Amino acid sequence: MKRAVTAATCVLTLTWGAIVPQAAPPAPPAPASTGGADRTINCESHNYRYRYCRVDTDNRVRLERQISVASRCRFGDTWGYDSRGVWVDRGCQAEFRVGRDGGGSGKTAAVVGGVAAGALIVAAIAASKSHHEDPVESWAVGTFRGFDEAEGRDVEVTVMPGGSVTGVAGDASFSGRWEKDRLQLGQYRFRVDRSGNGFKALDEKDNGHSVQFRRIGSGY
C-alpha cells in the first residue's frame, strides 16, 4: 500500500509540473528611447549606378541632406522609395529620414505555454512572410535599358521591389507600375516575358511595338 501511495504521489508531481506553466524569467530592462520609429539612413549611387537601400520606410521618407555635389537628387527622377526601401540613381547621394514618429509600429508579446505558444509563433511567421512577399520577382528588380524602334529612342527603366517603376526615354522622364507580367510605362501597357538577363515588353495594343530590355544595374 505504501508503495502504491508513493507511486501515485510521483505521478501527480510529474503531471502537475507539466500542466502548470513555469514562471517567466524577469524581462530585461527596456532600452533607452531612440526618439520614435523614424531614423536617418545614407543611400548613395556610386559611379552613377542604381542602388536600392533596404529599410522599413512605413511609406514615409524625407530627403534630409544631399551629399552628392555633381548630381542633384530629384524625387521620382534620381531618388524614390517604396515600403521596403529607398532607391537612388545617376549619382544621387543623400541622407534620408525614414519611418513614422512615435512608437506606432511597436509590438507586444504575451507569454503563453506549450502547444498554444508554438501555434501562435508559426501563425505569426506565416502572416509576416505573406505580408512582406515581394510583388515583383527578384529577376525583374533593377535597372534595364532598351531601344524603342517605334519611338526611335533609348529607354531606361528602374523596377523596384514594391512594383513602382521610373524611367527615362530620350530627354523625357516618366513613371510606371509593374504588376505580375504586365508593365505600365507612361501611356503604354506592355506584356512582359523574361528574356536572357532582361525582358521583352510587347505592347498590348500593337503587336508590332516591342522593346527588348537588358539589365544594366542590380536592384540590391
Short mmCIF file of C-alpha atoms in Angstrom, two decimals:
data_model
loop_
_atom_site.label_atom_id
_atom_site.label_comp_id
_atom_site.label_asym_id
_atom_site.label_seq_id
_atom_site.Cartn_x
_atom_site.Cartn_y
_atom_site.Cartn_z
CA MET A 1 0.00 0.00 0.00
CA LYS A 2 2.83 2.37 0.91
CA ARG A 3 4.49 1.75 -2.47
CA ALA A 4 1.22 2.48 -4.30
CA VAL A 5 0.80 5.80 -2.45
CA THR A 6 4.39 6.76 -3.22
CA ALA A 7 3.96 5.95 -6.94
CA ALA A 8 0.73 7.92 -7.12
CA THR A 9 2.42 10.88 -5.45
CA CYS A 10 5.23 10.80 -8.06
CA VAL A 11 2.73 10.68 -10.94
CA LEU A 12 0.80 13.64 -9.53
CA THR A 13 4.02 15.61 -9.08
CA LEU A 14 5.16 15.00 -12.67
CA THR A 15 1.70 15.71 -14.11
CA TRP A 16 1.29 18.92 -12.12
CA GLY A 17 4.70 20.11 -13.25
CA ALA A 18 3.73 19.55 -16.90
CA ILE A 19 0.35 21.30 -16.57
CA VAL A 20 1.28 24.37 -14.54
CA PRO A 21 3.45 26.74 -16.60
CA GLN A 22 6.70 27.82 -15.05
CA ALA A 23 7.07 31.46 -14.11
CA ALA A 24 8.57 33.53 -16.92
CA PRO A 25 12.02 34.98 -16.21
CA PRO A 26 12.05 38.70 -15.47
CA ALA A 27 12.12 40.82 -18.63
CA PRO A 28 15.36 42.68 -19.37
CA PRO A 29 15.29 46.44 -18.84
CA ALA A 30 13.88 48.37 -21.80
CA PRO A 31 16.47 50.10 -23.99
CA ALA A 32 16.74 53.83 -23.90
CA SER A 33 14.31 55.65 -26.20
CA THR A 34 15.65 56.49 -29.66
CA GLY A 35 13.07 59.16 -30.28
CA GLY A 36 10.50 57.07 -32.13
CA ALA A 37 10.50 54.68 -35.04
CA ASP A 38 11.90 57.17 -37.53
CA ARG A 39 15.62 57.26 -38.29
CA THR A 40 18.16 58.60 -40.75
CA ILE A 41 19.94 56.46 -43.35
CA ASN A 42 22.50 57.13 -46.08
CA CYS A 43 21.80 55.85 -49.58
CA GLU A 44 24.38 56.58 -52.27
CA SER A 45 24.60 55.95 -56.00
CA HIS A 46 28.25 55.22 -56.87
CA ASN A 47 29.58 55.50 -60.41
CA TYR A 48 26.16 56.77 -61.46
CA ARG A 49 24.66 53.31 -60.90
CA TYR A 50 21.28 52.42 -59.43
CA ARG A 51 21.23 51.33 -55.79
CA TYR A 52 18.38 50.08 -53.59
CA CYS A 53 18.80 50.53 -49.82
CA ARG A 54 16.54 48.17 -47.90
CA VAL A 55 14.82 49.70 -44.85
CA ASP A 56 11.31 49.69 -43.40
CA THR A 57 10.11 53.13 -44.52
CA ASP A 58 6.48 52.86 -43.38
CA ASN A 59 5.89 54.73 -46.69
CA ARG A 60 7.32 57.89 -45.14
CA VAL A 61 10.62 59.25 -46.49
CA ARG A 62 12.08 62.75 -46.47
CA LEU A 63 15.38 63.87 -48.02
CA GLU A 64 17.28 65.40 -45.10
CA ARG A 65 20.59 66.36 -46.71
CA GLN A 66 22.07 65.93 -50.17
CA ILE A 67 25.65 64.63 -50.06
CA SER A 68 26.45 64.47 -53.78
CA VAL A 69 27.85 67.64 -55.34
CA ALA A 70 27.84 66.96 -59.08
CA SER A 71 24.47 65.18 -59.19
CA ARG A 72 21.16 66.55 -57.97
CA CYS A 73 18.74 64.38 -56.03
CA ARG A 74 15.28 64.84 -57.55
CA PHE A 75 12.35 62.84 -56.26
CA GLY A 76 10.91 60.47 -58.87
CA ASP A 77 13.92 61.06 -61.12
CA THR A 78 17.13 60.21 -59.26
CA TRP A 79 15.62 59.01 -55.99
CA GLY A 80 12.42 57.47 -54.68
CA TYR A 81 11.09 54.89 -52.26
CA ASP A 82 8.54 52.21 -51.51
CA SER A 83 7.50 50.48 -48.27
CA ARG A 84 10.64 48.32 -48.23
CA GLY A 85 13.42 50.75 -49.06
CA VAL A 86 14.89 53.83 -50.71
CA TRP A 87 16.48 53.89 -54.18
CA VAL A 88 18.95 56.31 -55.73
CA ASP A 89 20.37 56.55 -59.24
CA ARG A 90 22.68 58.56 -61.54
CA GLY A 91 24.97 59.83 -58.79
CA CYS A 92 22.42 60.92 -56.19
CA GLN A 93 23.86 60.56 -52.67
CA ALA A 94 21.89 61.76 -49.66
CA GLU A 95 20.69 61.29 -46.10
CA PHE A 96 17.04 60.27 -45.82
CA ARG A 97 14.68 60.37 -42.86
CA VAL A 98 12.52 57.25 -42.91
CA GLY A 99 9.67 55.91 -40.79
CA ARG A 100 6.97 57.37 -38.58
CA ASP A 101 7.47 59.48 -35.46
CA GLY A 102 6.46 57.79 -32.21
CA GLY A 103 6.15 54.12 -31.36
CA GLY A 104 3.16 53.27 -33.54
CA SER A 105 4.93 50.26 -35.03
CA GLY A 106 5.92 48.73 -31.70
CA LYS A 107 4.84 45.22 -30.92
CA THR A 108 3.98 43.44 -27.66
CA ALA A 109 4.00 39.71 -26.96
CA ALA A 110 2.12 37.65 -24.38
CA VAL A 111 3.70 34.74 -22.53
CA VAL A 112 1.81 31.52 -23.23
CA GLY A 113 2.65 27.91 -22.58
CA GLY A 114 3.25 24.72 -24.55
CA VAL A 115 1.44 23.98 -27.79
CA ALA A 116 -0.51 27.26 -27.82
CA ALA A 117 2.72 29.30 -27.94
CA GLY A 118 4.08 27.20 -30.81
CA ALA A 119 0.88 27.64 -32.81
CA LEU A 120 0.89 31.40 -32.33
CA ILE A 121 4.53 31.70 -33.38
CA VAL A 122 4.01 29.62 -36.53
CA ALA A 123 0.94 31.68 -37.47
CA ALA A 124 2.82 34.94 -36.92
CA ILE A 125 5.73 33.84 -39.10
CA ALA A 126 3.38 32.77 -41.91
CA ALA A 127 1.49 36.07 -41.75
CA SER A 128 4.74 38.05 -41.77
CA LYS A 129 6.03 36.22 -44.85
CA SER A 130 2.73 36.76 -46.64
CA HIS A 131 2.69 40.45 -45.76
CA HIS A 132 6.25 41.10 -46.91
CA GLU A 133 6.21 39.00 -50.05
CA ASP A 134 7.73 40.97 -52.91
CA PRO A 135 5.13 41.79 -55.60
CA VAL A 136 7.95 41.74 -58.20
CA GLU A 137 10.08 38.66 -58.81
CA SER A 138 13.75 39.14 -57.93
CA TRP A 139 14.95 38.76 -61.53
CA ALA A 140 12.87 41.78 -62.56
CA VAL A 141 14.21 44.16 -59.89
CA GLY A 142 16.90 46.54 -61.12
CA THR A 143 17.70 48.89 -63.99
CA PHE A 144 17.21 47.91 -67.63
CA ARG A 145 17.87 49.61 -70.95
CA GLY A 146 16.43 49.06 -74.41
CA PHE A 147 15.79 50.78 -77.74
CA ASP A 148 12.24 51.62 -78.76
CA GLU A 149 12.25 51.42 -82.56
CA ALA A 150 8.71 52.77 -82.80
CA GLU A 151 9.69 55.90 -80.85
CA GLY A 152 13.25 55.96 -82.18
CA ARG A 153 14.94 56.48 -78.82
CA ASP A 154 16.66 54.70 -75.95
CA VAL A 155 14.55 53.78 -72.95
CA GLU A 156 15.85 53.11 -69.43
CA VAL A 157 13.62 51.80 -66.63
CA THR A 158 14.23 51.05 -62.97
CA VAL A 159 11.94 48.47 -61.35
CA MET A 160 11.68 48.44 -57.54
CA PRO A 161 10.63 45.52 -55.29
CA GLY A 162 7.35 47.23 -54.44
CA GLY A 163 6.36 47.39 -58.12
CA SER A 164 6.89 51.11 -58.79
CA VAL A 165 8.84 51.97 -61.92
CA THR A 166 10.69 55.09 -63.02
CA GLY A 167 12.24 55.66 -66.39
CA VAL A 168 13.76 57.94 -68.99
CA ALA A 169 13.01 57.91 -72.73
CA GLY A 170 15.30 60.29 -74.54
CA ASP A 171 15.05 63.53 -72.54
CA ALA A 172 11.65 62.72 -71.00
CA SER A 173 11.14 61.17 -67.58
CA PHE A 174 8.16 59.01 -66.73
CA SER A 175 6.83 56.68 -64.05
CA GLY A 176 5.01 53.37 -64.23
CA ARG A 177 3.98 50.19 -62.47
CA TRP A 178 4.97 46.51 -62.67
CA GLU A 179 2.19 44.05 -61.86
CA LYS A 180 2.87 40.33 -62.37
CA ASP A 181 3.55 40.00 -66.12
CA ARG A 182 2.31 43.48 -67.05
CA LEU A 183 4.28 46.72 -67.23
CA GLN A 184 2.67 50.15 -67.42
CA LEU A 185 5.07 52.75 -68.82
CA GLY A 186 3.55 56.19 -69.32
CA GLN A 187 0.76 55.82 -71.90
CA TYR A 188 1.78 52.28 -72.86
CA ARG A 189 0.88 48.95 -71.29
CA PHE A 190 3.16 46.02 -72.12
CA ARG A 191 3.04 42.28 -71.62
CA VAL A 192 6.38 41.14 -70.20
CA ASP A 193 8.32 37.96 -70.93
CA ARG A 194 11.66 37.19 -69.30
CA SER A 195 14.46 37.04 -71.87
CA GLY A 196 18.15 36.42 -71.13
CA ASN A 197 19.34 38.86 -68.48
CA GLY A 198 16.39 41.15 -69.13
CA PHE A 199 12.91 41.01 -70.59
CA LYS A 200 10.88 41.68 -73.72
CA ALA A 201 7.99 44.14 -73.45
CA LEU A 202 5.22 43.75 -76.06
CA ASP A 203 2.60 46.49 -76.46
CA GLU A 204 -0.84 45.04 -75.66
CA LYS A 205 -2.47 47.26 -78.30
CA ASP A 206 0.16 46.92 -81.03
CA ASN A 207 1.97 43.62 -81.67
CA GLY A 208 4.43 45.47 -83.88
CA HIS A 209 5.58 47.61 -80.97
CA SER A 210 8.02 45.88 -78.64
CA VAL A 211 11.17 46.73 -76.68
CA GLN A 212 13.94 44.32 -75.71
CA PHE A 213 15.41 45.37 -72.36
CA ARG A 214 18.77 44.21 -70.99
CA ARG A 215 19.93 44.54 -67.41
CA ILE A 216 22.47 47.29 -66.71
CA GLY A 217 22.17 47.55 -62.92
CA SER A 218 21.21 45.44 -59.92
CA GLY A 219 18.27 46.25 -57.68
CA TYR A 220 20.08 45.18 -54.50
#
